[in-house]
mmCIF file of C-alpha atoms in Angstrom:
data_model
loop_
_atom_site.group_PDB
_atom_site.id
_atom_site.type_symbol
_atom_site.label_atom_id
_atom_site.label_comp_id
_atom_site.label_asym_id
_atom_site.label_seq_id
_atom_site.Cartn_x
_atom_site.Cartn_y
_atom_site.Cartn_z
ATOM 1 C CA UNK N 28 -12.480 -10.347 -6.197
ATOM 2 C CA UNK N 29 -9.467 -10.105 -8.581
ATOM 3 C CA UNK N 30 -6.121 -11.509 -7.550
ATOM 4 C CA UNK N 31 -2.689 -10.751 -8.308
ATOM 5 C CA UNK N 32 -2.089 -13.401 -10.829
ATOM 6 C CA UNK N 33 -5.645 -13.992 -11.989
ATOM 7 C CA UNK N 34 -5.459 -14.543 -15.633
ATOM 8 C CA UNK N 35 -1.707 -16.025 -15.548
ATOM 9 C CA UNK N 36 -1.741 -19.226 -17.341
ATOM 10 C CA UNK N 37 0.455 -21.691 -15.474
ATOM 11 C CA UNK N 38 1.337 -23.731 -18.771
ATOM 12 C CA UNK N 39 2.206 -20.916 -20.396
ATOM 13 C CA UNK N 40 6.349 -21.229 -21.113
ATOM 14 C CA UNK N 41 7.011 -17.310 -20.465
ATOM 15 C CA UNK N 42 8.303 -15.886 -16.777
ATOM 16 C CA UNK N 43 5.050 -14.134 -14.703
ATOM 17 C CA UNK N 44 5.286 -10.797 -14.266
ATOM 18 C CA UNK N 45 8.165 -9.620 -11.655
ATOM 19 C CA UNK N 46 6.291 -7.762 -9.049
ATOM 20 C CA UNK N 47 8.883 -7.144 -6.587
ATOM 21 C CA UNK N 48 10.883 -5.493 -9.157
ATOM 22 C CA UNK N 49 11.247 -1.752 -9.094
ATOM 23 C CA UNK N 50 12.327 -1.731 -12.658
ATOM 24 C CA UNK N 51 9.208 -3.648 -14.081
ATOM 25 C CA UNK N 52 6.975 -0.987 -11.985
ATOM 26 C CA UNK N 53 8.786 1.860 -13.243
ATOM 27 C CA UNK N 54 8.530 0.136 -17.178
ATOM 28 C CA UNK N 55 4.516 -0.277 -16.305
ATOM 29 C CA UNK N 56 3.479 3.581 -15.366
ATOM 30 C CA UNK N 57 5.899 4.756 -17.754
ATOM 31 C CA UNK N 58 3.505 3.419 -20.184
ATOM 32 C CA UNK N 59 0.433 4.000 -18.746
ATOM 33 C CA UNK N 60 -2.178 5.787 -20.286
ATOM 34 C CA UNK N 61 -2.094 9.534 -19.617
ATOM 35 C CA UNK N 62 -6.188 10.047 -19.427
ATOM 36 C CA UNK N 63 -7.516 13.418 -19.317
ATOM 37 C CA UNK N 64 -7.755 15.364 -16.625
ATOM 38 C CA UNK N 65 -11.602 15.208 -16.692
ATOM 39 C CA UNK N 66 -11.544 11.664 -16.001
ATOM 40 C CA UNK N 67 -9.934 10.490 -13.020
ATOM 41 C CA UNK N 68 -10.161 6.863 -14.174
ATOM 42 C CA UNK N 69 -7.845 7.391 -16.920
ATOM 43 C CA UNK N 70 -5.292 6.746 -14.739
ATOM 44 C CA UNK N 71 -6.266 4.726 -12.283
ATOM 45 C CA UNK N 72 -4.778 1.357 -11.131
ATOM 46 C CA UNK N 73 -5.937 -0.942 -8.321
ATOM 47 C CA UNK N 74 -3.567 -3.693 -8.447
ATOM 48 C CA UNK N 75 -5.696 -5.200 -5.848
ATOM 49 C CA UNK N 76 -9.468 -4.871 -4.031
ATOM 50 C CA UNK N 77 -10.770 -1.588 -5.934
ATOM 51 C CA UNK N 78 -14.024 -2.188 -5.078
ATOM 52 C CA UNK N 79 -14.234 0.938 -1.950
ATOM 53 C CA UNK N 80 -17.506 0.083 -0.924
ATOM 54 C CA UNK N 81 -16.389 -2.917 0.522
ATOM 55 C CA UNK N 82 -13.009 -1.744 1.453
ATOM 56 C CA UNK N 83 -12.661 1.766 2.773
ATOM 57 C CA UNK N 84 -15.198 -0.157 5.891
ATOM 58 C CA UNK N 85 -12.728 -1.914 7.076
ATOM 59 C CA UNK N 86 -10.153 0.648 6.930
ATOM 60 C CA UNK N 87 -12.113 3.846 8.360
ATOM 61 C CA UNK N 88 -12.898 2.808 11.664
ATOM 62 C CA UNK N 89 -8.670 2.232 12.343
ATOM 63 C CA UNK N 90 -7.609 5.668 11.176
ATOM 64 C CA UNK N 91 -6.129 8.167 13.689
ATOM 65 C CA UNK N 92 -7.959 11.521 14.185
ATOM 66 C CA UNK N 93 -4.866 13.453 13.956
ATOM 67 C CA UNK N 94 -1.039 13.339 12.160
ATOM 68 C CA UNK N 95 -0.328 12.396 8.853
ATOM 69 C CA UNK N 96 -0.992 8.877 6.880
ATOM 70 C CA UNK N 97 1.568 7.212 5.427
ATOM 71 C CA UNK N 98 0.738 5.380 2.528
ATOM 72 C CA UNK N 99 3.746 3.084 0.643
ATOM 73 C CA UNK N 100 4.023 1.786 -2.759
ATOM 74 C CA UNK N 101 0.852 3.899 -3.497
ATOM 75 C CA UNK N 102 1.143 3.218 -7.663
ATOM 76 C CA UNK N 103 -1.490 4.771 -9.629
ATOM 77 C CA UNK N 104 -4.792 3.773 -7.056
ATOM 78 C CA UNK N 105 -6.885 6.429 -5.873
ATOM 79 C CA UNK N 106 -6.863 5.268 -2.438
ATOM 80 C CA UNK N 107 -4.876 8.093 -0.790
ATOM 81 C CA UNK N 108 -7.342 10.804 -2.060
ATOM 82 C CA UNK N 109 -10.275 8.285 -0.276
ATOM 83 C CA UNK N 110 -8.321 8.073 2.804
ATOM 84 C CA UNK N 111 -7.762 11.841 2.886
ATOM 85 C CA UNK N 112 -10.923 12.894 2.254
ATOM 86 C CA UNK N 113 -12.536 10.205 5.105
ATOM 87 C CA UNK N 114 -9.939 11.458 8.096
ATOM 88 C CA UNK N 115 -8.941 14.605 6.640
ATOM 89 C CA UNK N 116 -5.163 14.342 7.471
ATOM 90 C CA UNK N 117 -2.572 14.960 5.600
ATOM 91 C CA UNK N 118 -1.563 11.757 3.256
ATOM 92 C CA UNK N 119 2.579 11.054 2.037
ATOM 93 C CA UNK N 120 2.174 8.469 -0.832
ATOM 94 C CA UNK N 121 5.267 7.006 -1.823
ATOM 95 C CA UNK N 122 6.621 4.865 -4.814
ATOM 96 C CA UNK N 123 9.908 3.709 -6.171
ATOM 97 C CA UNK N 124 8.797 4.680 -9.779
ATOM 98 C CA UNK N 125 9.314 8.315 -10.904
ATOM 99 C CA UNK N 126 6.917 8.150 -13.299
ATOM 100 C CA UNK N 127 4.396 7.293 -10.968
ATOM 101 C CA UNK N 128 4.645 9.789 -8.865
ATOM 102 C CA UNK N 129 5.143 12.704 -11.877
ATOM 103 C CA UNK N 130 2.070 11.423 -12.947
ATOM 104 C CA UNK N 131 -0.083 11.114 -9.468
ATOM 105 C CA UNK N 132 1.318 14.985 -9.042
ATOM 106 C CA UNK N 133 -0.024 15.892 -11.922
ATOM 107 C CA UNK N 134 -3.461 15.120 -11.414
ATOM 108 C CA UNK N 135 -3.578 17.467 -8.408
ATOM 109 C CA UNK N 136 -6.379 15.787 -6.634
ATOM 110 C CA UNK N 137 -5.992 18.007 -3.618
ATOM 111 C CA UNK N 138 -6.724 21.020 -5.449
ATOM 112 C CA UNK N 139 -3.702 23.163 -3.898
ATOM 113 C CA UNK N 140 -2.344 20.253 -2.818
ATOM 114 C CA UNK N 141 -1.994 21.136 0.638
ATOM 115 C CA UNK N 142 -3.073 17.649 1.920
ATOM 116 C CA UNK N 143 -1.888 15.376 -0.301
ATOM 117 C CA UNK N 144 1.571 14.588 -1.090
ATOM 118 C CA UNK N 145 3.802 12.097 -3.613
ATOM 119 C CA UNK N 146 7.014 11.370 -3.428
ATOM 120 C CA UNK N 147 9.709 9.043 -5.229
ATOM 121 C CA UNK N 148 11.020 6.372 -2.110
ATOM 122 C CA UNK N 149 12.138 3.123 -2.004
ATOM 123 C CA UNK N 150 10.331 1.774 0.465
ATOM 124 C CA UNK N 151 12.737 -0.560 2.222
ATOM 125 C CA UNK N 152 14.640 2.319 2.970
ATOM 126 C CA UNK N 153 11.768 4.358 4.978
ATOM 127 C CA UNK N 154 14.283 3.880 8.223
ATOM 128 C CA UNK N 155 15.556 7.283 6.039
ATOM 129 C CA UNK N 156 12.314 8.979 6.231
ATOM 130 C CA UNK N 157 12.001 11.919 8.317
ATOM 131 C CA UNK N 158 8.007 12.138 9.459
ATOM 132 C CA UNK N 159 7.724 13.317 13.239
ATOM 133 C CA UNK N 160 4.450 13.310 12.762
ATOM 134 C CA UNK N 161 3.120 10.025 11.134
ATOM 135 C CA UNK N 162 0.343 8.539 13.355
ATOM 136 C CA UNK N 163 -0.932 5.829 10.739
ATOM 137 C CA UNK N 164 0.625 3.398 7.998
ATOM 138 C CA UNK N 165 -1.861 2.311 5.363
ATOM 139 C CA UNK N 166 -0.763 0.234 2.488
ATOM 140 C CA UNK N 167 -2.755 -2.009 0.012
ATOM 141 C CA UNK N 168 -0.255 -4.732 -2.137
ATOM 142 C CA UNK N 169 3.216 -3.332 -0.742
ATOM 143 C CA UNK N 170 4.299 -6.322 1.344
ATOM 144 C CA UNK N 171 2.765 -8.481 -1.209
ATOM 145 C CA UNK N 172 5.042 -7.543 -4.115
ATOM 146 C CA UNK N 173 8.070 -7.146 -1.939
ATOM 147 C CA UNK N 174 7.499 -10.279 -1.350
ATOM 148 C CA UNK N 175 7.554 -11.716 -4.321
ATOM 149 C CA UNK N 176 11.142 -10.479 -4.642
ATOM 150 C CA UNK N 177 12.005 -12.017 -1.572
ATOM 151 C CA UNK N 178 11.451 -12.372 2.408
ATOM 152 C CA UNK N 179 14.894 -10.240 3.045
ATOM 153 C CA UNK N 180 13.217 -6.884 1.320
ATOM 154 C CA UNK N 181 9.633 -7.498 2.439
ATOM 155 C CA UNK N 182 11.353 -7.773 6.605
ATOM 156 C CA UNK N 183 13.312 -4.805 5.535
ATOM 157 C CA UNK N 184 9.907 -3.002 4.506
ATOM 158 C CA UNK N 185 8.188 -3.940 7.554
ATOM 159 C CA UNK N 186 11.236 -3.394 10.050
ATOM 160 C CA UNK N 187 11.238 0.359 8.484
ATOM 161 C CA UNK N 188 7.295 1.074 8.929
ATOM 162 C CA UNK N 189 7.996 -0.189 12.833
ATOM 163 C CA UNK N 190 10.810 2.309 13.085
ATOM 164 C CA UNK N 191 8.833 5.169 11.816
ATOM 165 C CA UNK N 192 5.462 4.162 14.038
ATOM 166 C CA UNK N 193 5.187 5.035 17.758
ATOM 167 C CA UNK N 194 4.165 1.905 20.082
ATOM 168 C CA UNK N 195 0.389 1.465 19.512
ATOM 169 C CA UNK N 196 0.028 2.891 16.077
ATOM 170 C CA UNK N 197 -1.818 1.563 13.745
ATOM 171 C CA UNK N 198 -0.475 -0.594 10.439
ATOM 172 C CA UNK N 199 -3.320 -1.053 8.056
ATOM 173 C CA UNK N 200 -2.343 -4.292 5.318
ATOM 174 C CA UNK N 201 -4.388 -4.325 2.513
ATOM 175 C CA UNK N 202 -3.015 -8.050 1.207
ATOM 176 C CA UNK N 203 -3.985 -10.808 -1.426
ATOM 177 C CA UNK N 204 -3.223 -13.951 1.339
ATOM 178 C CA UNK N 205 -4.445 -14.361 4.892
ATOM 179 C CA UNK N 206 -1.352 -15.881 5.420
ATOM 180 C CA UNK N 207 0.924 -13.002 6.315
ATOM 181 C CA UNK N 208 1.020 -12.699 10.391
ATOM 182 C CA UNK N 209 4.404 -14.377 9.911
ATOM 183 C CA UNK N 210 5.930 -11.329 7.873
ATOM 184 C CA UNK N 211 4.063 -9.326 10.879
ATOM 185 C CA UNK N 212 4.490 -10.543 13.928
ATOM 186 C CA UNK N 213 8.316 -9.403 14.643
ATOM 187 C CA UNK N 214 7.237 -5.422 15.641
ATOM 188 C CA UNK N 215 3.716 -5.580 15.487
ATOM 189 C CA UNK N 216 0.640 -7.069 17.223
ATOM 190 C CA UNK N 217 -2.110 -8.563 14.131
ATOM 191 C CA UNK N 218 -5.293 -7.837 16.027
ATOM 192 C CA UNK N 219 -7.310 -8.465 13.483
ATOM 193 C CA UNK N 220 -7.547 -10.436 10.122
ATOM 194 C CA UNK N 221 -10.791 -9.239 8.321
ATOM 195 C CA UNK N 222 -11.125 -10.910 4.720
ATOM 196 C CA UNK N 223 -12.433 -7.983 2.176
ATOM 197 C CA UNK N 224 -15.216 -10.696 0.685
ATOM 198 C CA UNK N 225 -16.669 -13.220 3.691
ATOM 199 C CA UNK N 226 -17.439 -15.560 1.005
ATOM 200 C CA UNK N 227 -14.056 -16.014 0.174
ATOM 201 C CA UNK N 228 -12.605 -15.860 3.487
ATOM 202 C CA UNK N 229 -9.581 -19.059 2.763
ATOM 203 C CA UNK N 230 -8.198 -17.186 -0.601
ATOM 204 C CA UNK N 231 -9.393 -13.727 -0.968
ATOM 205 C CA UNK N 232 -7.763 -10.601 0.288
ATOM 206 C CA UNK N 233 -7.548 -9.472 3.851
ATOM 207 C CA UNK N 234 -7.450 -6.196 6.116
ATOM 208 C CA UNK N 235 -4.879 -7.256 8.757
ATOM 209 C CA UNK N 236 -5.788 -4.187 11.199
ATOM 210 C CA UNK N 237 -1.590 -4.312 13.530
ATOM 211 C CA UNK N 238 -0.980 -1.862 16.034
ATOM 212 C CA UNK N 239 2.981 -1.410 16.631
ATOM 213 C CA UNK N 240 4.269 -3.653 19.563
ATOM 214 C CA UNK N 241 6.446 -1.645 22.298
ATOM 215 C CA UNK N 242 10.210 -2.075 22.494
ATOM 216 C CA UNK N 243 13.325 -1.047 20.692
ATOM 217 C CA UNK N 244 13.137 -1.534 16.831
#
């Protein structure tokens, strides 16, 4: 499994990427190759776990039957068109980076569209996001960049998904640490941690499976 900074070189005198910067995501798709529309993969990025064999497992059995699927700081992965087509609901995918989204639009994966959405949001600010019907948050590497801009934005982030979720829906966290319960806890309950590769289960990525706690958010 491929991390977040795998292939960094910790001598090296240059700054690591900034991940929780909207500005270096935006710079990124902006220059992303444009593929052609016969191949999909073209465009595709999996900043983390792309492998859906092993993934879309662990995720499937969590997702609600009916509503819509909220999925933040989508990027360029494919995983929204996967998680349509296993609960056929509607999915929202949002990301701070216009050209992102233009692009994701573009490909039309829904055919008419009808199911499948994009949008331009940042996502600390989802407490502005009207969805009556959302019955399901699914996100894979969200919290983790936010969080490498700092705690404040990645408790705004989760604070906003609370707000939008009723008591008892589910949060799906698609994360490179298994050490995130802490960024968690305050609005939702971490039933499960499930890491993606059991041979790896101390530093490889992790389903946390949360269901939204009751009380006032």
């Amino acid at each position: 499994m491929t991390g977040l900074m795998d292939g960094w070189d910790e001598d090296c005198e240059c700054e690591p990427p900034d991940f929780g910067s909207q500005e270096y995501w935006e710079a990124h798709f902006a220059s992303a190759p444009r593929g052609a529309p016969t191949d999909p993969k073209a465009l595709e990025f999996e900043w983390l776990c792309g492998d859906w064999k092993i993934l879309l497992p662990l995720l499937t059995p969590h997702l609600p039957k009916e509503g819509c699927i909220l999925h933040p700081g989508c990027g360029m992965s494919v995983l929204p068109i996967l998680l349509q087509r296993e609960a056929s609901l509607e999915v929202l995918s949002l990301d701070s980076s216009p050209s992102c989204i233009k692009l994701m639009q573009q490909r039309n994966y829904g055919g008419d569209g009808s199911n499948l959405r994009w949008r331009v949001w940042d996502v600390t600010r989802l407490e502005e996001l009207q969805m009556d019907d959302l019955s399901a948050v699914v996100e894979k590497g969200c919290l983790d960049a936010l969080l490498c801009c700092s705690d404040v934005e990645a408790a705004k982030y989760v604070a906003g998904v609370a707000r939008l979720l009723r008591p008892g829906a589910p949060f799906l966290v698609v994360s490179n640490s298994s050490a995130r319960q802490r960024h968690l806890q305050n609005f939702f309950e971490v039933q499960h941690v499930v890491p993606v590769d059991p041979q790896d289960k101390l530093f490889g990525p992790c389903v946390y499976v949360c269901r939204r706690r009751d009380g006032h958010v």
